[in-house]
CSV table of C-alpha atoms in Angstrom, one decimal:
chain,number,residue,atom,x,y,z
A,1,MET,CA,0.0,0.0,0.0
A,2,ASP,CA,1.3,3.5,-0.9
A,3,ASN,CA,1.9,5.9,2.0
A,4,PRO,CA,0.6,9.4,1.6
A,5,GLN,CA,4.0,10.7,0.4
A,6,GLN,CA,4.3,8.0,-2.3
A,7,ASN,CA,0.6,8.7,-3.4
A,8,GLN,CA,1.3,12.3,-3.6
A,9,LYS,CA,4.5,11.7,-5.6
A,10,LYS,CA,2.9,9.2,-7.9
A,11,TRP,CA,0.1,11.8,-8.9
A,12,ASP,CA,2.5,14.7,-9.0
A,13,SER,CA,4.3,12.6,-11.7
A,14,ALA,CA,1.0,11.7,-13.4
A,15,ALA,CA,-0.1,15.6,-13.7
A,16,GLY,CA,1.8,16.3,-16.7
A,17,ALA,CA,0.0,13.6,-18.9
A,18,TYR,CA,-3.1,13.2,-17.2
A,19,ASP,CA,-5.2,15.4,-19.5
A,20,PHE,CA,-3.9,13.7,-22.4
A,21,SER,CA,-4.9,10.2,-21.1
A,22,THR,CA,-8.4,11.2,-19.9
A,23,ALA,CA,-9.9,14.4,-21.3
A,24,GLY,CA,-10.4,12.8,-24.6
A,25,GLY,CA,-12.2,9.5,-24.8
A,26,PRO,CA,-12.7,8.7,-21.3
A,27,GLU,CA,-14.3,12.0,-20.5
A,28,ALA,CA,-16.6,12.0,-23.6
A,29,ARG,CA,-17.8,8.5,-22.8
A,30,TRP,CA,-18.6,9.2,-19.1
A,31,ARG,CA,-19.5,12.9,-18.9
A,32,PRO,CA,-23.3,12.3,-19.4
A,33,PHE,CA,-23.3,10.1,-16.5
A,34,LYS,CA,-21.1,12.5,-14.4
A,35,LYS,CA,-23.4,15.4,-15.3
A,36,THR,CA,-26.5,13.4,-14.2
A,37,LEU,CA,-24.7,12.5,-10.8
A,38,PHE,CA,-23.3,16.0,-10.0
A,39,SER,CA,-26.6,17.5,-11.0
A,40,LYS,CA,-27.6,16.4,-7.4
A,41,MET,CA,-25.3,18.9,-5.9
A,42,ALA,CA,-26.9,21.1,-3.2
A,43,GLY,CA,-25.9,22.7,0.0
A,44,LYS,CA,-22.1,22.7,1.0
A,45,VAL,CA,-20.5,20.4,-1.1
A,46,LEU,CA,-17.1,18.3,-0.6
A,47,PHE,CA,-15.2,17.1,-4.0
A,48,LEU,CA,-12.6,14.7,-4.0
A,49,ALA,CA,-10.3,14.6,-5.8
A,50,VAL,CA,-10.1,17.6,-7.9
A,51,GLY,CA,-7.3,16.4,-10.2
A,52,THR,CA,-6.5,18.6,-13.1
A,53,GLY,CA,-10.2,19.9,-12.9
A,54,LEU,CA,-11.8,18.0,-15.8
A,55,ASP,CA,-15.0,17.2,-13.7
A,56,ILE,CA,-15.7,20.9,-13.0
A,57,GLY,CA,-17.1,21.2,-16.4
A,58,CYS,CA,-19.8,18.7,-15.4
A,59,PHE,CA,-20.7,20.6,-12.2
A,60,PRO,CA,-24.1,22.5,-12.0
A,61,GLN,CA,-23.7,26.3,-11.8
A,62,GLY,CA,-23.9,28.3,-8.6
A,63,GLN,CA,-22.9,25.8,-6.0
A,64,ASP,CA,-20.7,26.1,-2.9
A,65,ILE,CA,-18.0,23.4,-3.4
A,66,THR,CA,-14.8,22.8,-1.5
A,67,GLY,CA,-12.5,20.6,-3.4
A,68,ILE,CA,-9.3,18.5,-2.2
A,69,ASP,CA,-6.5,16.7,-4.0
A,70,ILE,CA,-3.4,15.3,-2.6
A,71,SER,CA,-1.3,16.6,-5.5
A,72,PRO,CA,-0.1,20.0,-5.7
A,73,LYS,CA,0.9,19.7,-9.2
A,74,MET,CA,-2.8,18.8,-10.1
A,75,LEU,CA,-4.2,21.4,-8.5
A,76,GLU,CA,-1.8,23.9,-10.2
A,77,LYS,CA,-3.0,22.6,-13.4
A,78,ALA,CA,-6.7,22.7,-12.3
A,79,ARG,CA,-6.5,26.4,-11.5
A,80,PRO,CA,-7.7,28.0,-14.8
A,81,ARG,CA,-10.9,25.5,-14.6
A,82,ILE,CA,-11.4,26.3,-10.9
A,83,ASP,CA,-11.2,30.1,-11.7
A,84,ALA,CA,-13.7,29.5,-14.7
A,85,TYR,CA,-16.3,27.9,-12.6
A,86,ASP,CA,-19.5,29.7,-12.3
A,87,GLY,CA,-20.1,29.5,-8.5
A,88,GLN,CA,-18.2,29.4,-5.4
A,89,MET,CA,-15.2,26.9,-5.4
A,90,THR,CA,-12.3,26.9,-3.0
A,91,VAL,CA,-9.6,24.0,-3.2
A,92,HIS,CA,-7.1,22.6,-0.6
A,93,GLN,CA,-4.1,20.3,-1.0
A,94,MET,CA,-5.1,17.9,1.6
A,95,ASP,CA,-5.1,13.9,2.0
A,96,VAL,CA,-8.4,12.6,2.5
A,97,HIS,CA,-7.2,10.2,5.3
A,98,GLU,CA,-5.9,13.5,7.3
A,99,MET,CA,-8.5,16.0,6.5
A,100,THR,CA,-8.7,19.1,8.8
A,101,PHE,CA,-12.2,19.9,8.4
A,102,ASP,CA,-14.6,20.0,11.4
A,103,ASP,CA,-16.8,17.2,11.8
A,104,ALA,CA,-20.2,17.6,10.1
A,105,THR,CA,-19.2,20.3,7.9
A,106,PHE,CA,-20.7,19.3,4.5
A,107,ASP,CA,-24.3,18.4,3.4
A,108,GLN,CA,-22.7,16.2,0.5
A,109,VAL,CA,-19.8,14.8,-0.6
A,110,PHE,CA,-19.0,13.7,-4.3
A,111,THR,CA,-16.1,11.7,-5.5
A,112,SER,CA,-15.0,11.0,-9.0
A,113,CYS,CA,-12.6,8.2,-9.8
A,114,THR,CA,-10.9,8.7,-6.5
A,115,PHE,CA,-11.3,5.6,-4.4
A,116,CYS,CA,-9.5,3.5,-6.9
A,117,SER,CA,-6.3,5.3,-5.7
A,118,VAL,CA,-6.8,6.2,-2.0
A,119,PRO,CA,-4.2,4.1,-0.2
A,120,ASP,CA,-6.6,2.9,2.7
A,121,PRO,CA,-10.1,3.4,1.2
A,122,VAL,CA,-12.2,2.2,4.1
A,123,ARG,CA,-10.2,4.7,6.5
A,124,GLY,CA,-10.7,7.4,3.7
A,125,LEU,CA,-14.3,6.5,3.4
A,126,SER,CA,-14.7,6.8,7.2
A,127,ALA,CA,-13.1,10.1,7.1
A,128,LEU,CA,-16.0,11.3,4.7
A,129,ARG,CA,-18.5,10.0,7.1
A,130,ARG,CA,-17.0,12.2,9.7
A,131,VAL,CA,-17.2,15.4,7.8
A,132,LEU,CA,-20.7,14.7,6.7
A,133,LYS,CA,-23.5,16.3,8.4
A,134,PRO,CA,-26.4,14.0,9.8
A,135,GLY,CA,-28.7,13.4,6.8
A,136,GLY,CA,-25.9,14.0,4.4
A,137,SER,CA,-25.0,11.8,1.4
A,138,LEU,CA,-22.2,10.2,-0.4
A,139,ASN,CA,-22.3,10.4,-4.2
A,140,MET,CA,-19.5,8.4,-6.0
A,141,PHE,CA,-18.5,7.9,-9.6
A,142,GLU,CA,-16.0,5.1,-9.6
A,143,HIS,CA,-14.5,2.0,-11.3
A,144,THR,CA,-14.0,-1.0,-9.4
A,145,GLY,CA,-13.4,-4.7,-9.7
A,146,SER,CA,-15.9,-6.9,-11.4
A,147,HIS,CA,-17.9,-9.9,-10.5
A,148,ILE,CA,-18.2,-11.1,-14.0
A,149,PHE,CA,-16.1,-13.8,-15.5
A,150,PRO,CA,-13.5,-13.4,-17.2
A,151,PHE,CA,-13.2,-9.8,-16.6
A,152,ASN,CA,-12.6,-10.2,-12.8
A,153,VAL,CA,-9.7,-12.6,-13.5
A,154,MET,CA,-8.2,-10.0,-16.0
A,155,LEU,CA,-8.6,-7.1,-13.7
A,156,ASN,CA,-7.1,-9.1,-10.8
A,157,VAL,CA,-4.1,-9.9,-13.3
A,158,ALA,CA,-3.7,-6.5,-14.4
A,159,ASN,CA,-3.9,-4.9,-10.9
A,160,PRO,CA,-0.3,-5.2,-10.0
A,161,LEU,CA,0.8,-3.1,-13.1
A,162,MET,CA,-2.0,-0.8,-13.1
A,163,ARG,CA,-1.3,0.2,-9.5
A,164,ARG,CA,2.2,1.3,-10.4
A,165,LEU,CA,0.9,3.4,-13.2
A,166,GLY,CA,-1.9,5.2,-11.2
A,167,PRO,CA,-5.3,3.5,-10.1
A,168,GLU,CA,-6.0,0.1,-8.8
A,169,VAL,CA,-8.7,-1.6,-11.1
A,170,ASN,CA,-10.0,-4.6,-8.9
A,171,ARG,CA,-11.3,-2.8,-5.7
A,172,ASN,CA,-14.7,-3.8,-3.8
A,173,THR,CA,-15.7,-0.1,-3.5
A,174,VAL,CA,-19.3,-0.9,-2.8
A,175,GLY,CA,-18.1,-3.1,0.0
A,176,ASN,CA,-15.7,-0.6,1.3
A,177,VAL,CA,-18.3,2.0,1.4
A,178,GLN,CA,-20.4,-0.2,3.8
A,179,LYS,CA,-17.6,-1.1,5.8
A,180,ALA,CA,-16.9,2.5,6.4
A,181,GLY,CA,-20.4,2.9,8.1
A,182,PHE,CA,-22.5,3.8,5.1
A,183,GLU,CA,-25.8,2.3,4.0
A,184,ILE,CA,-25.9,2.0,0.1
A,185,THR,CA,-28.8,3.7,-1.5
A,186,ARG,CA,-28.3,3.3,-5.1
A,187,VAL,CA,-25.8,1.5,-7.3
A,188,ASN,CA,-26.1,2.1,-11.1
A,189,ASN,CA,-23.8,0.3,-13.5
A,190,ILE,CA,-22.4,2.2,-16.3
A,191,PHE,CA,-20.0,0.1,-18.1
A,192,LEU,CA,-20.4,-3.7,-17.1
A,193,ASP,CA,-20.2,-3.7,-13.3
A,194,VAL,CA,-17.1,-2.1,-13.4
A,195,VAL,CA,-17.9,1.7,-13.9
A,196,LYS,CA,-20.7,2.8,-11.8
A,197,THR,CA,-22.3,5.4,-9.6
A,198,ILE,CA,-22.7,4.7,-5.9
A,199,GLU,CA,-25.0,6.8,-3.6
A,200,ALA,CA,-25.0,6.0,0.2
A,201,VAL,CA,-26.0,7.8,3.5
A,202,PRO,CA,-24.4,7.4,6.8
A,203,ALA,CA,-25.9,4.3,8.5
A,204,CYS,CA,-27.8,4.9,11.7
B,1,MET,CA,-25.3,0.1,-24.7
B,2,GLU,CA,-22.9,2.4,-26.4
B,3,ARG,CA,-24.7,4.1,-29.5
B,4,ARG,CA,-22.1,6.5,-30.6
B,5,LEU,CA,-20.5,5.2,-34.0
B,6,TYR,CA,-17.1,6.7,-33.1
B,7,PHE,CA,-16.9,4.8,-29.9
B,8,ILE,CA,-18.3,1.4,-31.4
B,9,LEU,CA,-15.6,1.6,-34.1
B,10,GLY,CA,-13.1,2.3,-31.6
B,11,ASP,CA,-14.1,-0.6,-29.4
B,12,LEU,CA,-14.1,-2.8,-32.5
B,13,SER,CA,-10.8,-1.6,-34.0
B,14,ALA,CA,-9.1,-2.1,-30.5
B,15,ALA,CA,-10.7,-5.6,-30.1
B,16,VAL,CA,-9.9,-6.7,-33.7
B,17,LEU,CA,-6.3,-5.3,-33.7
B,18,SER,CA,-5.8,-7.0,-30.4
B,19,GLY,CA,-6.9,-10.4,-31.5
B,20,ALA,CA,-5.1,-10.2,-34.6
B,21,CYS,CA,-1.6,-9.1,-33.2
B,22,ALA,CA,-2.0,-11.7,-30.5
B,23,GLY,CA,-2.8,-14.5,-33.1
B,24,TRP,CA,0.1,-13.4,-35.4
B,25,LEU,CA,2.6,-13.1,-32.6
B,26,VAL,CA,1.5,-16.5,-31.0
B,27,GLN,CA,1.9,-18.3,-34.4
B,28,PHE,CA,5.5,-17.3,-34.2
B,29,MET,CA,5.9,-18.4,-30.6
B,30,VAL,CA,4.8,-22.1,-30.4
B,31,PRO,CA,7.3,-24.3,-31.8
B,32,VAL,CA,6.3,-26.5,-34.8
B,33,SER,CA,7.6,-29.6,-33.0
B,34,PHE,CA,5.0,-29.1,-30.3
B,35,ASN,CA,2.5,-32.0,-30.2
B,36,GLY,CA,0.4,-34.0,-27.7
B,37,PRO,CA,-1.8,-32.9,-25.0
B,38,LEU,CA,0.9,-31.4,-22.7
B,39,ALA,CA,2.3,-29.4,-25.6
B,40,MET,CA,-1.3,-28.3,-26.1
B,41,ALA,CA,-1.7,-26.9,-22.7
B,42,ALA,CA,1.8,-25.2,-22.9
B,43,ALA,CA,0.8,-23.4,-26.1
B,44,MET,CA,-2.5,-22.5,-24.5
B,45,LEU,CA,-0.6,-21.1,-21.7
B,46,ILE,CA,2.0,-19.3,-24.0
B,47,GLY,CA,-0.9,-18.0,-26.2
B,48,ARG,CA,-2.9,-16.7,-23.0
B,49,ILE,CA,0.0,-14.7,-21.4
B,50,THR,CA,1.2,-13.4,-24.7
B,51,GLY,CA,-2.2,-12.6,-25.8
B,52,MET,CA,-3.3,-11.1,-22.6
B,53,ALA,CA,-0.1,-8.6,-22.6
B,54,VAL,CA,-0.7,-7.7,-26.5
B,55,GLY,CA,-4.5,-7.1,-25.5
B,56,MET,CA,-3.8,-4.6,-22.7
B,57,LEU,CA,-1.2,-3.0,-24.8
B,58,CYS,CA,-3.7,-2.4,-27.6
B,59,GLY,CA,-6.4,-1.4,-25.1
B,60,LEU,CA,-4.2,1.2,-23.3
B,61,LEU,CA,-3.2,2.8,-26.5
B,62,SER,CA,-6.6,3.2,-27.7
B,63,SER,CA,-7.7,4.4,-24.2
B,64,PRO,CA,-6.9,8.3,-24.6
B,65,PHE,CA,-9.3,8.3,-27.8
B,66,PHE,CA,-11.9,5.8,-27.0
B,67,GLY,CA,-12.4,5.6,-23.2
B,68,ALA,CA,-10.6,4.1,-20.2
B,69,MET,CA,-12.1,0.8,-19.7
B,70,GLU,CA,-14.6,0.3,-22.5
B,71,PRO,CA,-11.9,-0.4,-25.2
B,72,VAL,CA,-9.4,-1.9,-22.6
B,73,LEU,CA,-11.4,-4.7,-21.3
B,74,PRO,CA,-12.7,-6.2,-24.6
B,75,ALA,CA,-9.4,-5.7,-26.2
B,76,SER,CA,-7.6,-7.6,-23.3
B,77,LEU,CA,-10.0,-10.4,-23.5
B,78,ALA,CA,-9.6,-10.6,-27.4
B,79,GLY,CA,-5.6,-10.9,-27.0
B,80,MET,CA,-6.2,-13.5,-24.3
B,81,VAL,CA,-8.8,-15.7,-26.0
B,82,ALA,CA,-7.0,-15.2,-29.6
B,83,GLY,CA,-3.7,-16.2,-28.0
B,84,MET,CA,-5.2,-19.3,-26.4
B,85,VAL,CA,-7.1,-20.5,-29.3
B,86,ILE,CA,-4.3,-19.6,-32.1
B,87,GLY,CA,-1.7,-21.3,-29.7
B,88,THR,CA,-3.7,-24.4,-29.3
B,89,ALA,CA,-4.4,-24.6,-32.9
B,90,MET,CA,-0.9,-24.4,-33.9
B,91,VAL,CA,-0.3,-27.8,-32.0
B,92,MET,CA,-3.0,-29.4,-34.0
B,93,SER,CA,-2.4,-27.9,-37.6
B,94,THR,CA,0.1,-25.3,-39.1
B,95,LEU,CA,-1.4,-21.9,-39.7
B,96,SER,CA,0.2,-19.2,-41.8
B,97,PRO,CA,0.7,-15.7,-40.2
B,98,LEU,CA,-2.1,-14.4,-42.2
B,99,ASN,CA,-4.5,-17.0,-41.2
B,100,ALA,CA,-3.4,-16.7,-37.4
B,101,ALA,CA,-4.0,-12.9,-37.8
B,102,LEU,CA,-7.4,-13.3,-39.5
B,103,GLY,CA,-8.4,-15.8,-36.9
B,104,GLY,CA,-7.4,-13.5,-34.1
B,105,ALA,CA,-9.3,-10.7,-35.7
B,106,ALA,CA,-12.3,-12.8,-35.7
B,107,ILE,CA,-12.1,-13.9,-32.2
B,108,GLY,CA,-11.5,-10.1,-31.3
B,109,ALA,CA,-14.8,-9.2,-32.9
B,110,LEU,CA,-16.5,-12.1,-31.0
B,111,CYS,CA,-15.0,-11.2,-27.7
B,112,LEU,CA,-16.4,-7.4,-28.5
B,113,LEU,CA,-19.9,-8.9,-29.0
B,114,TYR,CA,-19.6,-10.9,-25.8
B,115,THR,CA,-18.7,-7.5,-24.0
B,116,TYR,CA,-21.6,-5.9,-25.6
B,117,VAL,CA,-24.1,-8.6,-24.5
B,118,GLN,CA,-22.8,-8.3,-20.9
B,119,GLN,CA,-23.0,-4.7,-20.9
B,120,THR,CA,-26.6,-4.7,-22.1
B,121,ARG,CA,-27.5,-7.3,-19.3
B,122,LEU,CA,-25.7,-5.3,-16.6
B,123,PHE,CA,-26.2,-1.7,-17.6
B,124,GLY,CA,-28.4,0.4,-15.1
B,125,ASP,CA,-29.7,0.1,-11.6
B,126,VAL,CA,-28.5,-2.9,-9.6
B,127,ASP,CA,-31.9,-4.3,-8.4
B,128,THR,CA,-30.9,-5.1,-4.9
B,129,PRO,CA,-27.9,-3.1,-3.6
B,130,VAL,CA,-26.9,-5.0,-0.6
B,131,LYS,CA,-27.6,-3.1,2.8
B,132,SER,CA,-25.3,-2.9,5.6
């Protein structure tokens, strides 16, 4: 498992080529689904991880959004997109495991392809639960492992290589959300059972 | 189910190219002296490993243009299956490089079809999300 310093270094290194690898095909393919998920933004919103800010174009206007990312290089690249957002958006260089926000600060948390990369996903998700207000919601756009043969085998085999390049590709993120003390309210498959949206609320 | 022609053609080209490259390469890797059941198993293994590596490479190269997961998974599957099938076929008979590539390409198209069938089945809300 990467420690926060290794994780930051990995994503700092990826910042230069990140838009080339994701801004074209992947974003064009996923943008309609992201827009649908992000259209639910309301109240005080925490968004992680901002990356180079590609997702900001999918945000509804006029929201109050706080963004975090572990990589200062990514945030540097995101700056023009943050400045162009038609709403209130502030960003912080911060590790999700060690967030400095007070308890019950946010009405909603949104993630986008984040928990494939957080080194300790259950601890990271528990931290999100801490900063959510009672009655708040967690809304995730994520890629995960698969339960379908042979895709599950392929993702498991590919994972050791992929985690060196960036994300892990075989995580059970729905299970991790539950382990972190959330109750799943909706799972929507977008590509196979690999790319999906996950909606959850803190379990009572 | 993807309906945009650009992405369908991207998925198809990645899967067909992956299958064809895997078939072509494995044709050279399985020695002509291979025969018998053990050789067939060895050829299948060589084909599977080689094909999966080729498939992942084809998928990752197409990813910036056609999608992060959508072309990569069927292309990896195409490489793996084409490598296994062509590797096994090489033990039973001799295939020319062209025929191995054409066979691999056809397998690639079938793998994409399989992926699309699974996608149609799985797309949308999961009926009963597991409650904690």
